[in-house]
Coordinates of C-alpha atoms in Angstrom, one line a residue:
M1131 CA -104.7 39.9 0.3
E1132 CA -103.7 42.3 3.1
Q1133 CA -103.3 45.9 1.8
P1134 CA -101.0 48.3 3.5
S1135 CA -102.7 51.0 5.6
G1136 CA -101.4 54.3 6.7
P1137 CA -100.1 55.3 10.1
G1138 CA -102.9 55.3 12.7
Q1139 CA -105.2 53.3 10.5
R1140 CA -106.5 49.9 11.2
P1141 CA -105.0 47.2 9.0
T1142 CA -107.2 45.8 6.3
R1143 CA -108.9 42.6 7.4
P1144 CA -107.5 39.7 5.3
R1145 CA -109.7 37.3 3.4
T1146 CA -108.6 34.4 5.7
V1147 CA -110.1 36.1 8.7
N1148 CA -113.3 36.7 6.8
I1149 CA -113.4 33.0 5.8
A1150 CA -112.9 32.0 9.5
F1151 CA -115.7 34.4 10.5
I1152 CA -118.1 33.0 7.9
L1153 CA -117.3 29.4 8.8
Y1154 CA -118.0 30.1 12.4
L1155 CA -121.3 31.9 11.5
V1156 CA -122.4 28.9 9.3
N1157 CA -121.5 26.5 12.1
S1158 CA -123.5 28.5 14.6
A1159 CA -126.5 28.6 12.3
L1160 CA -126.3 24.9 11.8
G1161 CA -126.2 24.3 15.6
I1162 CA -129.2 26.5 16.2
L1163 CA -131.1 24.9 13.3
G1164 CA -130.3 21.4 14.8
A1165 CA -131.5 22.6 18.2
V1166 CA -134.8 23.9 16.7
I1167 CA -135.4 20.6 14.9
L1168 CA -134.6 18.6 18.0
M1169 CA -137.0 20.8 20.0
A1170 CA -139.7 20.4 17.4
T1171 CA -139.5 16.6 17.4
M1172 CA -138.6 16.0 21.1
D1173 CA -142.2 15.2 22.3
S1174 CA -142.7 12.3 19.9
L1175 CA -139.3 10.9 20.6
I1176 CA -139.8 11.1 24.4
V1177 CA -143.3 9.4 24.2
A1178 CA -141.9 6.7 21.9
E1179 CA -139.0 6.0 24.2
A1180 CA -141.3 6.0 27.3
R1181 CA -143.7 3.6 25.7
A1182 CA -140.8 1.3 24.6
A1183 CA -139.6 1.2 28.2
G1184 CA -143.1 0.2 29.3
L1185 CA -144.0 3.6 30.9
D1186 CA -147.3 4.2 29.1
S1187 CA -149.0 5.5 32.2
E1188 CA -146.1 7.7 33.2
A1189 CA -145.3 8.9 29.6
E1190 CA -147.0 12.3 30.2
S1191 CA -145.1 12.9 33.4
V1192 CA -141.8 12.0 31.8
L1193 CA -142.7 14.2 28.8
E1194 CA -143.3 17.2 31.1
T1195 CA -140.1 16.7 33.0
F1196 CA -138.1 16.3 29.9
R1197 CA -139.7 19.3 28.2
A1198 CA -138.8 21.5 31.2
A1199 CA -135.2 20.2 31.1
M1200 CA -135.0 20.8 27.4
M1201 CA -136.3 24.4 27.7
I1202 CA -133.7 25.1 30.4
T1203 CA -131.0 23.5 28.2
A1204 CA -132.2 25.6 25.2
V1205 CA -132.0 28.9 27.2
I1206 CA -128.5 28.0 28.4
A1207 CA -127.4 27.0 24.9
L1208 CA -128.7 30.3 23.5
I1209 CA -126.8 32.3 26.1
F1210 CA -123.6 30.4 25.3
S1211 CA -124.2 30.8 21.5
A1212 CA -124.6 34.6 22.0
V1213 CA -121.3 34.8 23.9
F1214 CA -119.6 32.5 21.4
L1215 CA -120.8 34.8 18.6
L1216 CA -119.5 37.8 20.5
F1217 CA -116.0 36.2 20.5
V1218 CA -116.4 35.5 16.7
F1219 CA -117.0 39.2 16.1
M1220 CA -114.2 40.2 18.3
M1221 CA -111.9 37.8 16.4
R1222 CA -113.0 39.4 13.1
N1223 CA -112.0 42.8 14.6
G1224 CA -108.5 41.6 15.2
R1225 CA -108.5 40.6 18.9
N1226 CA -105.9 37.9 19.3
W1227 CA -107.3 36.9 22.7
A1228 CA -110.6 36.1 21.0
R1229 CA -108.8 34.0 18.4
I1230 CA -107.1 32.0 21.1
L1231 CA -110.3 31.6 23.1
L1232 CA -112.2 30.5 19.9
T1233 CA -109.4 27.9 19.2
V1234 CA -109.7 26.5 22.7
L1235 CA -113.5 26.4 22.7
S1236 CA -113.6 24.9 19.2
G1237 CA -111.1 22.3 20.3
L1238 CA -113.3 21.3 23.2
A1239 CA -116.4 21.3 21.1
L1240 CA -114.6 19.1 18.5
L1241 CA -113.7 16.6 21.1
S1242 CA -117.3 16.4 22.3
T1243 CA -118.6 16.2 18.7
I1244 CA -116.2 13.5 17.7
G1245 CA -117.1 11.6 20.8
S1246 CA -120.7 11.7 19.9
L1247 CA -120.3 10.4 16.3
G1248 CA -121.6 7.0 17.3
D1249 CA -124.8 8.5 18.8
T1250 CA -126.1 9.6 15.3
G1251 CA -127.1 6.1 14.4
S1252 CA -128.1 5.7 10.7
N1253 CA -129.8 9.1 10.5
G1254 CA -128.2 10.6 7.4
L1255 CA -129.2 14.2 8.3
L1256 CA -127.6 13.9 11.8
V1257 CA -124.5 12.3 10.4
G1258 CA -124.2 15.1 7.8
Q1259 CA -124.7 17.8 10.4
T1260 CA -122.2 16.2 12.7
M1261 CA -119.6 16.0 9.9
L1262 CA -120.2 19.7 9.1
S1263 CA -119.9 20.6 12.7
I1264 CA -116.5 18.9 12.7
A1265 CA -115.2 20.4 9.3
L1266 CA -116.4 24.0 9.8
P1267 CA -114.5 24.8 13.0
I1268 CA -111.4 23.0 11.8
G1269 CA -111.5 25.2 8.6
A1270 CA -112.0 28.3 10.8
I1271 CA -109.1 27.4 13.0
V1272 CA -106.8 26.8 10.1
A1273 CA -107.9 30.1 8.5
M1274 CA -107.3 32.0 11.7
Y1275 CA -103.7 30.9 11.8
L1276 CA -102.6 31.3 8.2
P1277 CA -99.8 33.8 7.6
E1278 CA -102.2 36.6 6.4
S1279 CA -104.3 36.2 9.6
N1280 CA -101.2 36.0 11.8
R1281 CA -100.0 39.4 10.5
Y1282 CA -103.5 40.9 11.0
F1283 CA -103.7 39.8 14.6
K1284 CA -100.1 40.8 15.3
S1285 CA -100.8 44.3 14.0
N1286 CA -103.9 44.8 16.1

């Protein structure tokens, strides 16, 4: 519950903002964990797919190209994750522009995630992670716009 603060003091951060903050942190951690797992298993997946396509002799070349592309993708993803987390911390500190930006970015990510639901196949772990990566940002968005949160962002 928001507690009154004196003149010149920052308003007390409501529980709803802290909940949104935690949901975003958990979602980011799951995303990073998923990327690490994918990177750890990527070589065997690439070789299996190359062999299935009849590219036995070219499998190593395909593997090297794909590995380089994945490393570049991983670096870019880490940079975006760091910037996203900066916005999460700014939202927690009462910056309304960060709340709006997180809402837009989360909405775009949700559209992408929902669109990729069919790509998870029957892998229960991937389906579970995908469902969490849908539920967590939705929960965070809702928490950021509850009345307690609105008062907090308005007062900052």
